[in-house]
PDB file of C-alpha atoms in Angstrom:
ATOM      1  CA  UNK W 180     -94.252  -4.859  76.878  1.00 73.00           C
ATOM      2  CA  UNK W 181     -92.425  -5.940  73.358  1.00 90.00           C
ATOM      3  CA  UNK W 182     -90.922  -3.240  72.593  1.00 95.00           C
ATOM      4  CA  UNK W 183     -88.402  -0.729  72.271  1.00 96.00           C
ATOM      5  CA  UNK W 184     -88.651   2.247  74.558  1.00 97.00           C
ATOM      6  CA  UNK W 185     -86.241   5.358  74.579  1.00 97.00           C
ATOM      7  CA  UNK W 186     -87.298   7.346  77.959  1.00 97.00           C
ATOM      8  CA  UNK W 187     -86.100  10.966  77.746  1.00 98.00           C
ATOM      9  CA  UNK W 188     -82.761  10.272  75.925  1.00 98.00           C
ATOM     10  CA  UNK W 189     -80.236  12.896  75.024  1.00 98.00           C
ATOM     11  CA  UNK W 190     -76.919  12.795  73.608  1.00 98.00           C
ATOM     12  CA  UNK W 191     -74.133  15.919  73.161  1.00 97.00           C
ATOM     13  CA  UNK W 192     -71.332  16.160  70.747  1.00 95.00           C
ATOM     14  CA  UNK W 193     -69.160  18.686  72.033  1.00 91.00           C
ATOM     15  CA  UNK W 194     -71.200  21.807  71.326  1.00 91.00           C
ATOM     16  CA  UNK W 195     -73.884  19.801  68.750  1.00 93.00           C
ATOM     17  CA  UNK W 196     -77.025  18.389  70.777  1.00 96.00           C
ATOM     18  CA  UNK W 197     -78.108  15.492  68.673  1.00 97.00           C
ATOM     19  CA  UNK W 198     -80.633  13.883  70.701  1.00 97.00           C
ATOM     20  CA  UNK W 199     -83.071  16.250  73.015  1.00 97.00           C
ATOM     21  CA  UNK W 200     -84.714  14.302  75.971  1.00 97.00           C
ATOM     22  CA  UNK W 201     -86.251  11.382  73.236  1.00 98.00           C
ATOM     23  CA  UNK W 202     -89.149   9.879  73.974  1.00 98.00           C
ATOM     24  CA  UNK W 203     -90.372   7.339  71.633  1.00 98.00           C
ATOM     25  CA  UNK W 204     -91.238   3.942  71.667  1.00 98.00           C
ATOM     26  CA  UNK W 205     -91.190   0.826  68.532  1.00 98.00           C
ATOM     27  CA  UNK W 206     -94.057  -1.515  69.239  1.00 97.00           C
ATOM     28  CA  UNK W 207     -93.616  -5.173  68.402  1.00 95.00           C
ATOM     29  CA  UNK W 208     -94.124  -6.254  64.631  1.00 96.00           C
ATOM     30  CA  UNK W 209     -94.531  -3.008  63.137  1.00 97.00           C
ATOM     31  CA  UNK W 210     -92.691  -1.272  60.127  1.00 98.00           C
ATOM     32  CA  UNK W 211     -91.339   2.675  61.397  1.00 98.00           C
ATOM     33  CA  UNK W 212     -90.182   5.201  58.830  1.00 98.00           C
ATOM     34  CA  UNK W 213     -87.454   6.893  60.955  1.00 98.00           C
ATOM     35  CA  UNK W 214     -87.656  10.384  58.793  1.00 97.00           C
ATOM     36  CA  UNK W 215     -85.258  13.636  58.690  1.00 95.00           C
ATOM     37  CA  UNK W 216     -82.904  15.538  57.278  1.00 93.00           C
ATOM     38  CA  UNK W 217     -78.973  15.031  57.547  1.00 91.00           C
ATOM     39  CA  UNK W 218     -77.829  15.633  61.132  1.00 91.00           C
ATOM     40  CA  UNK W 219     -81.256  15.476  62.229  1.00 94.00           C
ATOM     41  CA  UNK W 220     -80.198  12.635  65.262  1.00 96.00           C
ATOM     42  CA  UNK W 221     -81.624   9.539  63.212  1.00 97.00           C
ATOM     43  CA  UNK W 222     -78.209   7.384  63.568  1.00 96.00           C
ATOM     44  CA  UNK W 223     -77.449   8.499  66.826  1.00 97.00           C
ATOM     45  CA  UNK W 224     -80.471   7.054  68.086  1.00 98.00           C
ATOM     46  CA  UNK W 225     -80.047   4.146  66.310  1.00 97.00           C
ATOM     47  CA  UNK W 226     -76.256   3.704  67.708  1.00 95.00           C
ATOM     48  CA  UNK W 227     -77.742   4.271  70.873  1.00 95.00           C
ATOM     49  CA  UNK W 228     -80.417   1.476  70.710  1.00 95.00           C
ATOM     50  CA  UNK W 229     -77.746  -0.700  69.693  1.00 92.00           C
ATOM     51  CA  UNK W 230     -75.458   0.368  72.656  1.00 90.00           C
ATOM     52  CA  UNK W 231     -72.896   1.382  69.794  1.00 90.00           C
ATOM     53  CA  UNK W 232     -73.068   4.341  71.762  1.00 92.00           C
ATOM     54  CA  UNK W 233     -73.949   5.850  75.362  1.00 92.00           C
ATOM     55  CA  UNK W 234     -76.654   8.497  76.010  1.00 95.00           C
ATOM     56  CA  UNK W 235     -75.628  10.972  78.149  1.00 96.00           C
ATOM     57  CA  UNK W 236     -79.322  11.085  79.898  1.00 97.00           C
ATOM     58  CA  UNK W 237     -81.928   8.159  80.110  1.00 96.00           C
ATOM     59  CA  UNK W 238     -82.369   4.903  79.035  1.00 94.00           C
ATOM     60  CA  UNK W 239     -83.504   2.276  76.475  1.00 94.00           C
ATOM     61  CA  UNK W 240     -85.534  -0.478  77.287  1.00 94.00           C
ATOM     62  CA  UNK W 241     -86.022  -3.537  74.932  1.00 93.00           C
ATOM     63  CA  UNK W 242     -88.865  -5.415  75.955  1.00 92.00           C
ATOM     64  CA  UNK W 243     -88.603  -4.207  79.319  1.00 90.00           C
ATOM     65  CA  UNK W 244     -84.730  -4.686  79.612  1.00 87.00           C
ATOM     66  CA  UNK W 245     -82.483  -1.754  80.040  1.00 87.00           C
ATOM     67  CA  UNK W 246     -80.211  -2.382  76.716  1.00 84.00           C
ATOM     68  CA  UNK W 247     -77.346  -0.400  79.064  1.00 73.00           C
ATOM     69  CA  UNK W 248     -76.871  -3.672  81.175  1.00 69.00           C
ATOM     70  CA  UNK W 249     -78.352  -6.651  79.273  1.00 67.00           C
ATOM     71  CA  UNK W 250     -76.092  -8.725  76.511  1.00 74.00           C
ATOM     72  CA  UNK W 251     -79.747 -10.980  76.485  1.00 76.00           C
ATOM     73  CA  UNK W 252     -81.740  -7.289  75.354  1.00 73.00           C
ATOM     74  CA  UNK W 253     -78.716  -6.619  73.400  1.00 75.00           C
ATOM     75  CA  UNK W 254     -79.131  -9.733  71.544  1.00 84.00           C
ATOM     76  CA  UNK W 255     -82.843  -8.789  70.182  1.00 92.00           C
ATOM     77  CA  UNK W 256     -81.929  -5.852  68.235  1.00 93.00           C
ATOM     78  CA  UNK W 257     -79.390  -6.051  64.679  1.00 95.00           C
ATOM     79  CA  UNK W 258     -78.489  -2.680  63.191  1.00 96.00           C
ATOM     80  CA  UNK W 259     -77.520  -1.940  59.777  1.00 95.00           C
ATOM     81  CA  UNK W 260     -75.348   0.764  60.104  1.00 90.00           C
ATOM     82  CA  UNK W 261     -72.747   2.315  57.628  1.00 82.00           C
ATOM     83  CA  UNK W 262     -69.666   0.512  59.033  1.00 81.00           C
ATOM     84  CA  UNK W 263     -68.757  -2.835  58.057  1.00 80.00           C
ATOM     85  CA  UNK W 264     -68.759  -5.358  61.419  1.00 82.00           C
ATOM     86  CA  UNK W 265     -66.593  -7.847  58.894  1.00 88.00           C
ATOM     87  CA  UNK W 266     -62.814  -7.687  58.303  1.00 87.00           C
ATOM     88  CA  UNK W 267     -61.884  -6.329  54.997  1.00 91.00           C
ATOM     89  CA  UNK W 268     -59.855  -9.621  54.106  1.00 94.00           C
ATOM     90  CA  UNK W 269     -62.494 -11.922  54.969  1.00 95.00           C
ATOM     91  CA  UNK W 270     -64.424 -13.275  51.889  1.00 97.00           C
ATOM     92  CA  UNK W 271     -68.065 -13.157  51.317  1.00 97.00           C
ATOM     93  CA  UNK W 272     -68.676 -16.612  51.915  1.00 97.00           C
ATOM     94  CA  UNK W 273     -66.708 -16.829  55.237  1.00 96.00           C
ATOM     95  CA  UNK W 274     -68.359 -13.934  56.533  1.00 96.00           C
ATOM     96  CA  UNK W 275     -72.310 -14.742  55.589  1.00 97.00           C
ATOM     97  CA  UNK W 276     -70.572 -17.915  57.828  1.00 96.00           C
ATOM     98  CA  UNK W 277     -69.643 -16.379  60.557  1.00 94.00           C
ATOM     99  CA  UNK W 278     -72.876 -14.530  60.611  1.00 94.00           C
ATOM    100  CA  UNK W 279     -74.236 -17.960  61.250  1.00 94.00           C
ATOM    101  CA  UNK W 280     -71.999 -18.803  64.193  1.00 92.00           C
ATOM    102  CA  UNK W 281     -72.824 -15.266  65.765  1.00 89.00           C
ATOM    103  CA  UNK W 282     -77.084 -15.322  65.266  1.00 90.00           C
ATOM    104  CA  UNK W 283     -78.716 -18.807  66.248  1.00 89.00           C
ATOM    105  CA  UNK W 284     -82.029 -18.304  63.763  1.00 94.00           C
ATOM    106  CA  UNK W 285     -79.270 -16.847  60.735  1.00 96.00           C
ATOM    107  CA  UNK W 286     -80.624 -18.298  57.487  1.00 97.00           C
ATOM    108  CA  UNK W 287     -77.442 -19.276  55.460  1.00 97.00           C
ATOM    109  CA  UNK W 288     -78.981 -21.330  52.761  1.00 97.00           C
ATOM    110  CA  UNK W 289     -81.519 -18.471  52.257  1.00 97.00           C
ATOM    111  CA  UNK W 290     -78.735 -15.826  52.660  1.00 98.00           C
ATOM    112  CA  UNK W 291     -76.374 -17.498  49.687  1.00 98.00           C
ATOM    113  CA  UNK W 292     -79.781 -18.058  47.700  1.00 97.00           C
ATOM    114  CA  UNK W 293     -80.289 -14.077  47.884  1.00 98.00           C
ATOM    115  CA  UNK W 294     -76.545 -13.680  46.898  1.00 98.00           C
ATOM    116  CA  UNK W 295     -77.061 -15.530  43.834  1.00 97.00           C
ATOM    117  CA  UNK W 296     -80.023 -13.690  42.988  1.00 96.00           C
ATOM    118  CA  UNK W 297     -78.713  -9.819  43.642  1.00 96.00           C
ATOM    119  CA  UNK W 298     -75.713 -11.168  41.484  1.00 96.00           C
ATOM    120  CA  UNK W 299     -73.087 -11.013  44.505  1.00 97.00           C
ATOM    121  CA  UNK W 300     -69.784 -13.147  44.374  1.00 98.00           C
ATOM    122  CA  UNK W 301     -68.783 -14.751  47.556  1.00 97.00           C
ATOM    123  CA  UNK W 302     -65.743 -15.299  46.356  1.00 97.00           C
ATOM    124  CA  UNK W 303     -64.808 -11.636  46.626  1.00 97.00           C
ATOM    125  CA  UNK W 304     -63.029 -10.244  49.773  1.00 96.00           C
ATOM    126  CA  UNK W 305     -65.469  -7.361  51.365  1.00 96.00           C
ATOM    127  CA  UNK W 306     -63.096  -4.696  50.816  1.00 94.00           C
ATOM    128  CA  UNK W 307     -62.858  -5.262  47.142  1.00 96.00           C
ATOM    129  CA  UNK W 308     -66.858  -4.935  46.944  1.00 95.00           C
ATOM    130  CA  UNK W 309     -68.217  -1.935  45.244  1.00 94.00           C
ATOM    131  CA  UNK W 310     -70.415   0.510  47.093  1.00 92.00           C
ATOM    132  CA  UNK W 311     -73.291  -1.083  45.832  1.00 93.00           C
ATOM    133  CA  UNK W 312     -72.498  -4.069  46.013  1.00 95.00           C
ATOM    134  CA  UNK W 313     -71.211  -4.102  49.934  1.00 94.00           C
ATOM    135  CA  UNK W 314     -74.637  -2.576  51.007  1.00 94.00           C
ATOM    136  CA  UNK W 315     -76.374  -5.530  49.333  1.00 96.00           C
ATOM    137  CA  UNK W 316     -73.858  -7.847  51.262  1.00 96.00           C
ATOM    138  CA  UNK W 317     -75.308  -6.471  54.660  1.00 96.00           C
ATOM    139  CA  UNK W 318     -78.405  -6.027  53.549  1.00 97.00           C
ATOM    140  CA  UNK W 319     -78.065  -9.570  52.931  1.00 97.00           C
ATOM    141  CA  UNK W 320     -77.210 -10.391  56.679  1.00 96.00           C
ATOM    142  CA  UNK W 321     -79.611  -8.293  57.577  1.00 97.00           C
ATOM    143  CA  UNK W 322     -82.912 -10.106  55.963  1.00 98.00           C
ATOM    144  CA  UNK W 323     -81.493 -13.629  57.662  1.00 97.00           C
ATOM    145  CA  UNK W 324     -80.856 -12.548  61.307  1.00 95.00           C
ATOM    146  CA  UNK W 325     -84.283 -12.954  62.484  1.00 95.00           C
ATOM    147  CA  UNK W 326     -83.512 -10.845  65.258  1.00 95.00           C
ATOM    148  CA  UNK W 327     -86.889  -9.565  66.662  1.00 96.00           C
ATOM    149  CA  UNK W 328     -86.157  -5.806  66.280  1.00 97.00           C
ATOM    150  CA  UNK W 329     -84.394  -4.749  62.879  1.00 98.00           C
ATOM    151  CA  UNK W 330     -82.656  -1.525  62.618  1.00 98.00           C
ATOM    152  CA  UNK W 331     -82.027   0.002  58.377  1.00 98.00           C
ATOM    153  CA  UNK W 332     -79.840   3.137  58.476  1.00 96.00           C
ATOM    154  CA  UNK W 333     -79.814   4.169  54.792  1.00 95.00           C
ATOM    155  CA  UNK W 334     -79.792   0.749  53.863  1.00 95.00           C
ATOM    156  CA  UNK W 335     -80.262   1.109  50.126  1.00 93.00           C
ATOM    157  CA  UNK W 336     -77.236   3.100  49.750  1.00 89.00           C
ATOM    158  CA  UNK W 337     -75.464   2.676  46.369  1.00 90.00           C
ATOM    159  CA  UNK W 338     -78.058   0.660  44.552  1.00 95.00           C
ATOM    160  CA  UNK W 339     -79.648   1.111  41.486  1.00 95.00           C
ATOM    161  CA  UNK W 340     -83.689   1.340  41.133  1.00 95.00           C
ATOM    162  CA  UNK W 341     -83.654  -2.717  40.129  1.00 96.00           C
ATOM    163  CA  UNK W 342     -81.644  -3.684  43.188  1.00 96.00           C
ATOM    164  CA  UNK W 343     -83.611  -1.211  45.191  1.00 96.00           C
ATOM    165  CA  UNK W 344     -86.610  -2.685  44.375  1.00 96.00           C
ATOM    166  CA  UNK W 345     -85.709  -6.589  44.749  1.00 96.00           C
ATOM    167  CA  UNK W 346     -84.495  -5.406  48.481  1.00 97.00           C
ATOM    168  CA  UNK W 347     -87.975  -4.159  49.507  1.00 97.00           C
ATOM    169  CA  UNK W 348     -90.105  -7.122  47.774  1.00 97.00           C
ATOM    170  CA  UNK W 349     -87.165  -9.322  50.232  1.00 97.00           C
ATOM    171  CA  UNK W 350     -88.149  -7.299  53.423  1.00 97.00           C
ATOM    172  CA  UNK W 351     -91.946  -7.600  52.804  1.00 97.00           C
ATOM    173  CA  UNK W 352     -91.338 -11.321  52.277  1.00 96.00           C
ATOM    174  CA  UNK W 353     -89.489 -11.688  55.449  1.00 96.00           C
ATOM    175  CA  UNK W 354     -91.690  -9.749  57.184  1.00 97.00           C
ATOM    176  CA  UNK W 355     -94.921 -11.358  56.062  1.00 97.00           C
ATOM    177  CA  UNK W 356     -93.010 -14.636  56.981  1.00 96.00           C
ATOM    178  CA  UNK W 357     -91.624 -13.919  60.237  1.00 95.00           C
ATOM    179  CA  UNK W 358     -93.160 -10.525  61.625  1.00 96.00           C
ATOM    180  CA  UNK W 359     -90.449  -8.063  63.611  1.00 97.00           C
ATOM    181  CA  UNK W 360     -89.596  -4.742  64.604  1.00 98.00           C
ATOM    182  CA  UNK W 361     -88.798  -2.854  61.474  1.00 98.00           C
ATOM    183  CA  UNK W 362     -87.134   0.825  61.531  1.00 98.00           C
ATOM    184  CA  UNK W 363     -86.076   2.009  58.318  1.00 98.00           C
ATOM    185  CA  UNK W 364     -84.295   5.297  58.287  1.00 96.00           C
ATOM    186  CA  UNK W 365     -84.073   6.716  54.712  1.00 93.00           C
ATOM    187  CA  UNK W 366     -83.964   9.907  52.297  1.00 91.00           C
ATOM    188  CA  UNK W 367     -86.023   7.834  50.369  1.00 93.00           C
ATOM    189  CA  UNK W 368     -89.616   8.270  51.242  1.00 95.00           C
ATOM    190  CA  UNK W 369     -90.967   8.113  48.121  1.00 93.00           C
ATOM    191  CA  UNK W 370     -89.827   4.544  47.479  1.00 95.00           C
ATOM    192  CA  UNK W 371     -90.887   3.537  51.592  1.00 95.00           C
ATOM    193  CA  UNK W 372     -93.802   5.457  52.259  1.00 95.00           C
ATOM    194  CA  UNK W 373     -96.166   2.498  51.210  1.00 94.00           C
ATOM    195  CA  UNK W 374     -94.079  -0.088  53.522  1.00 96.00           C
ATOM    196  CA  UNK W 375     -94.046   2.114  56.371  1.00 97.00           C
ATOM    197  CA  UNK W 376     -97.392   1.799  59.222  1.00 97.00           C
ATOM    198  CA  UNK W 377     -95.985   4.379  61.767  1.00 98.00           C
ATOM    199  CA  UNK W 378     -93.823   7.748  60.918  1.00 98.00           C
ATOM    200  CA  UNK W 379     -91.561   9.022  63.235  1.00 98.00           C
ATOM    201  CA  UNK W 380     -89.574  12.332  62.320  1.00 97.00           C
ATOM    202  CA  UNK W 381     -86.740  14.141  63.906  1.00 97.00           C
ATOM    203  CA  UNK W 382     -85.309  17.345  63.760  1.00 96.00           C
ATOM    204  CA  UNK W 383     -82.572  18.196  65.352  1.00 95.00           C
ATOM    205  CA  UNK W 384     -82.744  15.744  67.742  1.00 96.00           C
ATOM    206  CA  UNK W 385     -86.281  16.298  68.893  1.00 97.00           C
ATOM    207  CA  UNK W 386     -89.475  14.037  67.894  1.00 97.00           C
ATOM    208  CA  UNK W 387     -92.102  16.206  65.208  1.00 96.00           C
ATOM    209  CA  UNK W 388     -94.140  13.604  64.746  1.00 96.00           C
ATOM    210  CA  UNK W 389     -95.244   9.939  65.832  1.00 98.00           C
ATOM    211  CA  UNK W 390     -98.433   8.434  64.726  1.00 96.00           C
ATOM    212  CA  UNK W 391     -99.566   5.912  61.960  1.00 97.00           C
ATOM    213  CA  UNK W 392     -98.873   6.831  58.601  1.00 96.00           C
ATOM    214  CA  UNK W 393    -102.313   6.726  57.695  1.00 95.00           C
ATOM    215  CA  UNK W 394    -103.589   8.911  60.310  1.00 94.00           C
ATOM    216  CA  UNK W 395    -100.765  11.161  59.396  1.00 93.00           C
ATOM    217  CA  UNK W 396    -101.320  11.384  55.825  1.00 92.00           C
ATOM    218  CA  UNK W 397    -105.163  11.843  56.871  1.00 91.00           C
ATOM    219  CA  UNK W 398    -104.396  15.560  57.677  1.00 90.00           C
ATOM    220  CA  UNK W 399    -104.838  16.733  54.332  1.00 91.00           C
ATOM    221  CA  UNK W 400    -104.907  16.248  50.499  1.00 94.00           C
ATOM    222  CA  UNK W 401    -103.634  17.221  46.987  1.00 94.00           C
ATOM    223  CA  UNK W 402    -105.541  19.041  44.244  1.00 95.00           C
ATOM    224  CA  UNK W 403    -103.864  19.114  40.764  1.00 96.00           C
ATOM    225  CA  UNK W 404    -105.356  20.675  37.341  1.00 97.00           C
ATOM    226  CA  UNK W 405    -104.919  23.456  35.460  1.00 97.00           C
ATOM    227  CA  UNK W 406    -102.978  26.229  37.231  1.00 96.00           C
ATOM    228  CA  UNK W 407    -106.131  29.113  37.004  1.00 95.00           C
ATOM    229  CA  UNK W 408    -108.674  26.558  38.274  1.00 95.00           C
ATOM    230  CA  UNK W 409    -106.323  25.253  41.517  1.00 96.00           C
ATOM    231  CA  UNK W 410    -105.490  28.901  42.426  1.00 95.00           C
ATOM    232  CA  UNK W 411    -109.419  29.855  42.313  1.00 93.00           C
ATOM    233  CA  UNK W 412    -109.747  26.712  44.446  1.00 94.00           C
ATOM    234  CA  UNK W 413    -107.073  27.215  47.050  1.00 93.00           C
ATOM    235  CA  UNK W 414    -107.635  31.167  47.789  1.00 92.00           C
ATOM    236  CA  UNK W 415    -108.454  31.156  51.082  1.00 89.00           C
ATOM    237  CA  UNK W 416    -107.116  27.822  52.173  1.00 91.00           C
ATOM    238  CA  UNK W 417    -104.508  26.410  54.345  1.00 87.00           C
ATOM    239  CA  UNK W 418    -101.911  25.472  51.917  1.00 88.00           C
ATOM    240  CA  UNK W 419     -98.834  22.927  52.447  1.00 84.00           C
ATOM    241  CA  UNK W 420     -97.371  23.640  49.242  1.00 83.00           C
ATOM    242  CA  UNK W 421     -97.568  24.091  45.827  1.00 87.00           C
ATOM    243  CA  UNK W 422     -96.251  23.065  42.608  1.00 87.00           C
ATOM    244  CA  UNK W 423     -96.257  24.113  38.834  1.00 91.00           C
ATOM    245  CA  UNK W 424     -96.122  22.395  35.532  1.00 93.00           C
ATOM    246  CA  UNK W 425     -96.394  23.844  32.502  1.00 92.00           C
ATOM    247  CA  UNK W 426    -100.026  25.058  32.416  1.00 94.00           C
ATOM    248  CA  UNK W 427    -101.216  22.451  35.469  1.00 96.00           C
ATOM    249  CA  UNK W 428    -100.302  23.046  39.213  1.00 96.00           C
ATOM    250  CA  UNK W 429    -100.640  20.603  41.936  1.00 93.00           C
ATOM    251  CA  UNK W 430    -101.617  22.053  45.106  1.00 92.00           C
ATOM    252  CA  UNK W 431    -101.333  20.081  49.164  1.00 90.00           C
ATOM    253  CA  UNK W 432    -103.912  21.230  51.662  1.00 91.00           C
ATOM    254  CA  UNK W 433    -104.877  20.108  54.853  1.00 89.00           C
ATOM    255  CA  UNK W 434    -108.297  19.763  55.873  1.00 89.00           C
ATOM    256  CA  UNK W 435    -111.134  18.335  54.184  1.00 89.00           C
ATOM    257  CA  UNK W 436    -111.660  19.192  50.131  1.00 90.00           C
ATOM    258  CA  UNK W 437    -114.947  21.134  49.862  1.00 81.00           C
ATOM    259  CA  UNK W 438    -117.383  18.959  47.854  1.00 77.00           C
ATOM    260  CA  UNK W 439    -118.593  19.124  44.606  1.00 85.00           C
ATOM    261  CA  UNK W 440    -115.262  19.954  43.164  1.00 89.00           C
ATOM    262  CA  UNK W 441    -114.783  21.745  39.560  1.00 90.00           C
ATOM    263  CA  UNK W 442    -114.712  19.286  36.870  1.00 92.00           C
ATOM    264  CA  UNK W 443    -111.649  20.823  35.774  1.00 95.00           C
ATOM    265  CA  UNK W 444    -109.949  19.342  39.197  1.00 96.00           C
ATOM    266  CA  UNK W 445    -108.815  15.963  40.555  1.00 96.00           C
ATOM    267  CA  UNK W 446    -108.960  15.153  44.155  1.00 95.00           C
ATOM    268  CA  UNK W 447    -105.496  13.029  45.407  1.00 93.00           C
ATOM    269  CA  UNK W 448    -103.730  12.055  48.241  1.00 91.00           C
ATOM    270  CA  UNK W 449    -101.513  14.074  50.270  1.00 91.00           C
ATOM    271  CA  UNK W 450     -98.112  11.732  49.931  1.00 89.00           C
ATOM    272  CA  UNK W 451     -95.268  11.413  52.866  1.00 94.00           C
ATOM    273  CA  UNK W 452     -93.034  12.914  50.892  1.00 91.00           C
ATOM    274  CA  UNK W 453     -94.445  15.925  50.454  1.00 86.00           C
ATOM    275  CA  UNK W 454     -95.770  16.356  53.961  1.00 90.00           C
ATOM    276  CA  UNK W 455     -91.896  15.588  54.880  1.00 92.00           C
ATOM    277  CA  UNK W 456     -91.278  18.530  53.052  1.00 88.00           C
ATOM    278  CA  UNK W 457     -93.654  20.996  53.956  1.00 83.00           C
ATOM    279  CA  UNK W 458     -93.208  20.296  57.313  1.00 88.00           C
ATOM    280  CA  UNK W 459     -89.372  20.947  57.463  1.00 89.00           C
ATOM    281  CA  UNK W 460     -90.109  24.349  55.487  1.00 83.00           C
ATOM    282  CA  UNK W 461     -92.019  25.160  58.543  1.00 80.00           C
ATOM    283  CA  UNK W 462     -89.931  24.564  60.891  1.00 84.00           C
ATOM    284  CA  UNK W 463     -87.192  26.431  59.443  1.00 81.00           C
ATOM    285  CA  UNK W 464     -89.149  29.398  58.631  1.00 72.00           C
ATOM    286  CA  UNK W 465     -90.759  29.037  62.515  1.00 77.00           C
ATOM    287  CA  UNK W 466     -87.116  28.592  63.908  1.00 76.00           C
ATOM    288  CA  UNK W 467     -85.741  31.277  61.538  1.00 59.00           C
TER     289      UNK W 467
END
């Protein structure tokens, strides 16, 4: 099977739990929204994947391989992690290099055609780099590894909308070019939810949810107008949440909308965003 499998993983900072007997698997040449709130056990599992760190129980499997014992399963996943994997004294240049030394399929011509573009000097030594401007040097590695599974923790970290946006046309490109394993953990959803096919959120280290986005989303729907006519309509419903505008309110449901609706009424969409949302409300009101 081409995949990545965690089977019952679970990993223990001192008195923290951050991963809870995980099972979950990433199926070849899909995109996964990795989704929860801070400390909710998304880079741990990540770390763990890439054998930057040891579970405490179970095992990951890449394509069948346990990643524990294998530098050749190893070699099938890159992560894009917070830390720099470059020396701080090493320049751009040498280091997109290097990158092509370490990865066989590593695209340099594309990778210094991508600096250009997000405006990136390769002249400048990777310490000196801005926030910015050092995640869009390893986002840059990322996009040319061709590694078939691809790991984003909070990869758009410190850029603005315009560079935000150039990075996500890049990874549709490259995945519509050369499909792979794509999990993209992010506070984001907004900007992801329409890259994303399959939703997997964690809380506190245990799995909430794992299906296709669009089955997910499926669940429910949104009803906006003017506040009087939305709260006639939703009396009596099971609401996700609720929000107010001036005069108009915007109301999430789940179930089917009951048909003809009120002129006054438009029928939407329930977003992942706000399903995100409502559905960590719940389980801090259910956990108290």
């Amino acid at each position: 099977m081409m995949a990545i499998e965690l089977c019952g993983v679970s990993k223990r900072f001192k008195e923290t739990l951050a991963l809870d007997q995980v099972n979950v698997s990433f199926d070849e040449a899909k995109i996964y929204g990795l989704l929860g709130n801070n400390g909710a056990g998304k880079t741990t599992l990540m770390n763990i994947v890439a054998n930057r760190l040891y579970a405490d129980q179970g095992q990951v499997l890449i394509d069948g391989e346990p990643v524990a014992d294998l530098d050749r399963a190893l070699s099938k996943v890159y992560l894009l992690g917070e830390k720099n994997l470059y020396g701080e004294d090493m320049r751009v240049k040498k280091a997109l290099a290097a990158a092509a030394h370490f990865y066989p399929d590593f695209e340099l011509k594309r990778a210094l055609a991508m600096a250009k573009q997000f405006g990136l000097n390769i002249r400048k030594k990777i310490g000196s780099l801005s926030t910015g401007y050092a995640s869009i040097f390893k986002l840059i590695i990322a996009l040319n590894v061709n590694t078939p599974y691809l790991l984003l923790d909070e990869p758009v970290l410190g850029l603005d909308a315009q560079h935000r946006d150039s990075f996500y046309k890049l990874l549709l490109q490259k995945y519509a070019e050369r499909p792979c394993t794509i999990v993209i953990s992010t506070h984001l959803i907004a900007e992801v939810a329409n890259l994303i096919e399959h939703t997997v959120i964690i809380r506190d280290g245990r799995i909430l949810e794992n299906r296709p986005t669009e089955e997910l989303l499926a669940v429910g729907y949104t009803i906006s107008g003017p506040a009087a006519a939305v709260d006639d309509y939703i009396a009596g419903k099971s609401l996700l949440s609720q929000s107010a505008l001036g005069g108009l309110k915007t109301a999430c449901l789940t179930g089917r909308p009951q048909t003809p609706l009120p002129d006054s009424l438009e029928l939407g969409k329930l977003n992942l965003q706000d399903y995100f949302i409502q559905l960590m409300n719940r389980e801090e009101h259910d956990n108290g």
